[in-house]
Short mmCIF file of C-alpha atoms and ligand atoms in Angstrom, two decimals:
data_model
loop_
_atom_site.label_atom_id
_atom_site.label_comp_id
_atom_site.label_asym_id
_atom_site.label_seq_id
_atom_site.Cartn_x
_atom_site.Cartn_y
_atom_site.Cartn_z
CA PRO O 1 -84.94 111.51 58.35
CA PHE O 2 -85.92 108.89 56.29
CA ARG O 3 -87.41 105.63 57.53
CA SER O 4 -88.90 102.30 56.54
CA LEU O 5 -92.18 100.69 57.65
CA VAL O 6 -92.52 96.86 57.86
CA LEU O 7 -96.13 96.27 57.89
CA THR O 8 -97.20 92.76 59.02
CA ASP O 9 -100.16 91.00 60.66
CA ASN O 10 -97.59 87.38 60.96
CA VAL O 11 -97.01 86.99 65.11
CA GLU O 12 -93.98 84.41 64.08
CA LEU O 13 -92.47 86.36 61.06
CA PHE O 14 -92.80 89.86 63.14
CA GLU O 15 -90.83 88.11 66.09
CA PHE O 16 -87.88 86.67 63.69
CA VAL O 17 -87.41 90.35 62.09
CA GLN O 18 -87.75 92.56 64.83
CA ALA O 19 -84.51 90.13 66.24
CA LEU O 20 -82.54 90.10 63.00
CA VAL O 21 -83.27 94.14 63.04
CA VAL O 22 -80.81 94.34 66.42
CA GLU O 23 -78.81 91.21 65.04
CA LYS O 24 -77.23 93.30 62.14
CA GLY O 25 -77.63 96.84 63.47
CA ILE O 26 -80.37 97.79 60.73
CA ALA O 27 -81.49 101.44 61.71
CA ASP O 28 -84.38 103.06 61.10
CA VAL O 29 -87.06 100.34 60.98
CA THR O 30 -90.47 100.59 62.07
CA PHE O 31 -92.72 98.20 62.58
CA GLY O 32 -97.09 98.02 62.22
CA CYS O 33 -99.50 95.77 62.02
CA SER O 34 -103.12 96.13 61.72
CA ARG O 35 -106.09 96.91 64.13
CA GLN O 36 -107.99 93.69 63.81
CA GLY O 37 -104.40 91.33 64.05
CA PRO O 38 -103.26 88.91 66.16
CA LEU O 39 -100.25 92.01 67.31
CA ALA O 40 -102.09 94.81 67.64
CA ALA O 41 -102.25 94.50 71.72
CA ARG O 42 -98.62 94.14 71.73
CA PRO O 43 -96.51 97.58 72.96
CA ASP O 44 -93.97 96.85 70.84
CA ILE O 45 -95.49 97.30 67.54
CA ASP O 46 -97.87 100.51 66.54
CA VAL O 47 -101.08 99.76 65.13
CA VAL O 48 -101.10 101.29 61.58
CA ASP O 49 -103.95 101.98 58.74
CA VAL O 50 -102.90 102.56 55.15
CA ARG O 51 -106.14 104.17 54.53
CA THR O 52 -106.67 106.69 57.41
CA GLY O 53 -102.58 107.27 57.50
CA CYS O 54 -102.18 107.02 53.63
CA ASP O 55 -100.41 111.01 53.73
CA ALA O 56 -98.38 111.11 57.02
CA LEU O 57 -97.00 107.40 55.65
CA ILE O 58 -96.27 109.16 52.42
CA ALA O 59 -94.63 111.87 54.08
CA ARG O 60 -92.59 110.13 56.67
CA TYR O 61 -91.38 106.77 54.75
CA ARG O 62 -88.90 106.33 51.23
CA LEU O 63 -89.79 101.82 51.80
CA ILE O 64 -93.09 100.21 53.37
CA VAL O 65 -92.54 96.23 53.11
CA SER O 66 -95.48 93.95 53.41
CA LEU O 67 -94.43 91.03 55.22
CA HIS O 68 -98.26 89.01 55.16
CA SER O 69 -99.99 92.50 56.34
CA LYS O 70 -103.51 92.15 55.82
CA GLN O 71 -104.01 94.80 54.58
CA ARG O 72 -104.94 95.90 51.12
CA PHE O 73 -102.62 99.33 50.16
CA PRO O 74 -104.33 102.46 48.37
CA SER O 75 -103.13 103.46 45.32
CA ALA O 76 -102.24 106.21 46.58
CA LEU O 77 -99.53 104.98 48.54
CA VAL O 78 -98.04 102.64 46.05
CA ARG O 79 -97.67 105.23 43.81
CA ALA O 80 -96.03 107.34 46.00
CA VAL O 81 -93.97 105.32 47.99
CA ARG O 82 -91.50 102.31 46.82
CA CYS O 83 -94.11 99.52 48.22
CA VAL O 84 -92.34 95.65 48.60
CA ASN O 85 -94.86 93.07 49.37
CA ILE O 86 -93.27 89.40 50.74
CA HIS O 87 -95.71 87.00 49.55
CA PRO O 88 -96.13 83.57 50.57
CA GLY O 89 -97.09 82.25 46.85
CA HIS O 90 -95.04 81.76 43.67
CA ASN O 91 -96.16 84.45 41.23
CA PRO O 92 -98.09 84.74 39.62
CA ASP O 93 -98.53 81.14 39.76
CA THR O 94 -100.37 81.42 43.40
CA ARG O 95 -100.98 84.84 43.98
CA GLY O 96 -103.31 85.75 46.83
CA TRP O 97 -104.73 84.00 49.65
CA PHE O 98 -103.17 80.65 51.14
CA PRO O 99 -100.87 79.90 47.83
CA GLN O 100 -100.30 76.21 49.33
CA VAL O 101 -103.64 75.29 49.05
CA PHE O 102 -104.19 75.52 45.24
CA ALA O 103 -100.45 74.78 45.35
CA ILE O 104 -101.60 71.47 46.56
CA LEU O 105 -105.04 71.39 44.89
CA ARG O 106 -104.46 72.55 41.45
CA GLY O 107 -100.78 71.49 41.39
CA LEU O 108 -99.23 74.83 40.75
CA LYS O 109 -95.95 76.39 41.70
CA LEU O 110 -95.19 77.33 45.28
CA GLY O 111 -92.76 79.64 46.92
CA MET O 112 -92.39 82.63 47.96
CA THR O 113 -92.03 86.29 45.86
CA VAL O 114 -90.75 89.39 46.55
CA HIS O 115 -92.45 92.29 44.31
CA ARG O 116 -93.02 95.57 43.84
CA MET O 117 -96.21 96.41 44.73
CA ASP O 118 -98.97 98.01 42.40
CA GLU O 119 -102.90 98.44 42.74
CA ALA O 120 -103.20 94.94 41.74
CA LEU O 121 -103.14 92.27 44.38
CA ASP O 122 -100.05 90.25 45.06
CA HIS O 123 -98.98 92.15 41.20
CA GLY O 124 -95.84 94.38 40.48
CA ASP O 125 -92.13 93.59 39.47
CA ILE O 126 -90.83 90.79 41.06
CA LEU O 127 -87.28 91.65 43.17
CA TYR O 128 -87.08 87.67 44.40
CA ARG O 129 -88.54 84.62 43.70
CA GLU O 130 -88.03 81.20 45.53
CA GLU O 131 -89.43 77.68 44.38
CA VAL O 132 -90.53 75.31 47.00
CA PRO O 133 -91.47 72.34 46.03
CA VAL O 134 -94.89 70.65 46.65
CA LEU O 135 -94.37 66.53 47.97
CA PHE O 136 -96.88 64.14 47.53
CA SER O 137 -97.19 63.68 51.19
CA ASP O 138 -97.56 67.29 52.28
CA THR O 139 -100.24 69.18 53.79
CA SER O 140 -100.91 72.98 53.78
CA TYR O 141 -98.97 72.79 57.17
CA THR O 142 -96.08 70.98 55.81
CA ALA O 143 -96.38 73.37 52.66
CA TYR O 144 -96.80 75.99 54.60
CA ARG O 145 -93.67 75.61 57.04
CA ARG O 146 -91.50 74.97 54.11
CA VAL O 147 -92.50 78.48 52.63
CA ILE O 148 -91.95 80.22 55.87
CA ASP O 149 -88.71 78.99 56.64
CA ALA O 150 -87.12 80.15 52.68
CA GLU O 151 -88.82 83.65 53.95
CA LYS O 152 -86.70 83.38 56.70
CA ARG O 153 -83.92 82.20 54.86
CA TYR O 154 -84.24 85.07 52.32
CA LEU O 155 -84.74 87.85 54.96
CA ARG O 156 -81.71 86.79 57.12
CA HIS O 157 -79.71 87.08 53.47
CA ASN O 158 -81.36 90.29 52.18
CA LEU O 159 -82.97 92.20 54.70
CA HIS O 160 -80.59 94.77 54.84
CA ALA O 161 -80.07 94.71 50.55
CA LEU O 162 -83.52 95.17 50.57
CA ILE O 163 -84.20 98.25 52.89
CA HIS O 164 -80.59 100.00 51.38
CA ALA O 165 -81.08 99.50 48.15
CA ASP O 166 -83.40 99.61 44.81
CA GLY O 167 -82.69 96.54 43.66
CA GLU O 168 -83.38 94.67 39.95
CA SER O 169 -86.61 94.25 39.20
CA GLN O 170 -88.23 92.00 36.44
CA PRO O 171 -91.83 92.48 34.91
CA MET O 172 -94.40 89.28 35.61
CA SER O 173 -94.54 87.41 32.63
CA GLU O 174 -98.06 86.53 32.76
CA GLU O 175 -101.25 87.54 34.81
CA GLY O 176 -101.09 83.33 36.59
CA ASN O 177 -103.99 82.55 39.00
CA MET O 178 -105.34 84.89 42.02
CA HIS O 179 -106.93 82.89 44.75
CA SER O 180 -109.47 84.78 47.42
CA LYS O 181 -110.43 83.65 50.89
CA SER O 182 -114.11 83.04 49.30
CA ASP O 183 -112.40 80.25 46.86
CA PHE O 184 -110.94 78.83 50.20
CA ASP O 185 -114.33 78.97 52.13
CA ARG O 186 -115.44 77.58 49.14
CA LEU O 187 -113.54 74.63 49.11
CA CYS O 188 -114.26 73.59 53.06
CA GLU O 189 -117.28 72.40 52.10
CA ILE O 190 -117.29 68.98 50.99
CA ASP O 191 -120.55 67.41 49.04
CA LEU O 192 -120.92 63.91 50.40
CA ASP O 193 -121.96 63.12 47.05
CA GLN O 194 -119.48 64.54 44.74
CA ARG O 195 -117.82 61.79 42.70
CA GLY O 196 -114.16 61.68 42.00
CA SER O 197 -110.73 59.81 42.24
CA PHE O 198 -109.54 59.10 45.54
CA ARG O 199 -106.69 60.94 44.51
CA ASP O 200 -108.89 63.96 44.14
CA PHE O 201 -110.15 63.51 47.55
CA TYR O 202 -106.89 62.62 49.03
CA ASP O 203 -105.61 66.22 47.25
CA ARG O 204 -108.56 68.13 48.50
CA LEU O 205 -108.09 66.77 52.02
CA ARG O 206 -104.71 67.26 52.04
CA ALA O 207 -104.83 71.02 50.88
CA LEU O 208 -107.50 71.66 53.92
CA SER O 209 -105.23 70.20 56.11
CA PHE O 210 -103.61 72.65 58.73
CA MET O 211 -102.80 71.82 62.33
CA GLY O 212 -105.33 73.74 64.57
CA TYR O 213 -107.45 74.68 61.88
CA ARG O 214 -110.59 73.44 61.29
CA ASN O 215 -111.08 74.36 57.79
CA ALA O 216 -112.82 70.37 55.52
CA TYR O 217 -115.82 69.81 56.98
CA VAL O 218 -119.15 67.68 55.38
CA ARG O 219 -122.94 68.16 56.94
CA ASP O 220 -124.19 65.72 59.30
CA PRO O 221 -127.76 65.06 57.44
CA ASP O 222 -129.49 65.01 60.55
CA SER O 223 -128.42 67.35 62.60
CA GLY O 224 -127.62 70.13 59.68
CA LYS O 225 -124.44 70.65 61.56
CA LYS O 226 -120.59 70.71 60.26
CA VAL O 227 -118.76 67.89 60.59
CA TYR O 228 -114.67 68.54 60.26
CA LEU O 229 -112.24 66.51 58.89
CA SER O 230 -108.63 66.63 58.34
CA LEU O 231 -105.84 64.29 57.01
CA VAL O 232 -102.99 63.12 59.05
CA VAL O 233 -100.60 62.20 56.25
CA GLU O 234 -97.66 60.23 57.91
CA PRO O 235 -94.75 59.19 54.75
CA GLU O 236 -92.77 56.02 55.93
O1 0FX J 1 -100.04 85.39 57.40
P1 0FX J 1 -100.65 84.26 56.33
O2 0FX J 1 -99.81 83.39 56.29
O3 0FX J 1 -100.55 84.42 54.92
C1 0FX J 1 -102.04 84.96 54.36
C2 0FX J 1 -102.13 84.87 53.04
O4 0FX J 1 -101.92 83.21 53.08
C3 0FX J 1 -101.20 85.50 52.06
O5 0FX J 1 -101.16 85.63 50.73
C4 0FX J 1 -101.42 87.11 52.30
N1 0FX J 1 -100.38 87.84 51.23
C5 0FX J 1 -101.23 87.35 53.72
C6 0FX J 1 -101.41 88.41 54.60
O6 0FX J 1 -102.16 86.10 54.91
O7 0FX J 1 -101.61 84.16 57.01
P2 0FX J 1 -102.72 83.48 58.31
O8 0FX J 1 -101.23 83.70 59.52
O9 0FX J 1 -103.22 83.49 58.54
O10 0FX J 1 -102.43 81.66 58.13
C7 0FX J 1 -101.88 81.08 58.06
C8 0FX J 1 -101.69 79.34 57.47
O11 0FX J 1 -103.00 78.65 58.03
C9 0FX J 1 -102.67 79.61 56.18
O12 0FX J 1 -102.00 79.91 55.13
C10 0FX J 1 -103.19 78.04 56.20
C11 0FX J 1 -103.66 78.21 57.73
N2 0FX J 1 -105.22 78.77 58.35
C12 0FX J 1 -104.94 79.87 58.67
C13 0FX J 1 -106.56 80.07 58.90
C14 0FX J 1 -106.74 81.58 59.13
C15 0FX J 1 -106.02 78.00 57.84
O13 0FX J 1 -105.75 76.67 57.43
N3 0FX J 1 -107.08 77.85 58.26
C16 0FX J 1 -108.09 79.34 58.86
O14 0FX J 1 -108.98 79.13 59.17
#
């Protein structure tokens, strides 16, 4: 009777795992997303609210996997059910928001981490971790693609085991770094009078360059309006 729930707000990973579950014949997996996310309107996934639905989730599931879910799990849920987070950063170096942005900017480790969830964000015993390189010519976009590829590879080879076995885990060695959405938002405003090396400027801009998003900006001194910037990086 025990089912597993995969909670996600990432369209690409949802479709990938949905197909994988069929292909590998993995039984008793349900998918859920948050009400505000891009998947909410789809007929093939349920909207699940981990706060209001906490008791029902505890009664129903033996395992809940957070695969880029934007919901913050309540303490009661992580204490009662085995909850595992698949995080697109290398814990504890790059916990939190948009890990590759901070990996590029601060020279931190990037990768993916699969960990038991506890009360703190992107925190808990590590079940699997893989580092991916950050290249001098990476933008946020190219580094992110490398992380997604690693996550898909991991899921392809380990989803069945993740769902059906408890697996060994290791405690986090230290608390590391935690980045928030407001850290990211602050980075996006570029002060035209800030002094630094061209290297700093290069790293800041490529860390904020992601195809399809307008992140970094300066203020037009005349109109006060934002002028968005993004860097095109083309290695030889
Ligand atoms: O689903 P996801 O790839 O991951 C994010 C967090 O980075 C992660 O730490 C958290 N566990 C998860 C629940 O949410 O995020 P996304 O699909 O919103 O964005 C993917 C990438 O797109 C992001 O890494 C950088 C880029 N991006 C996204 C937005 C919304 C931007 O550059 N600017 C933006 O405004």
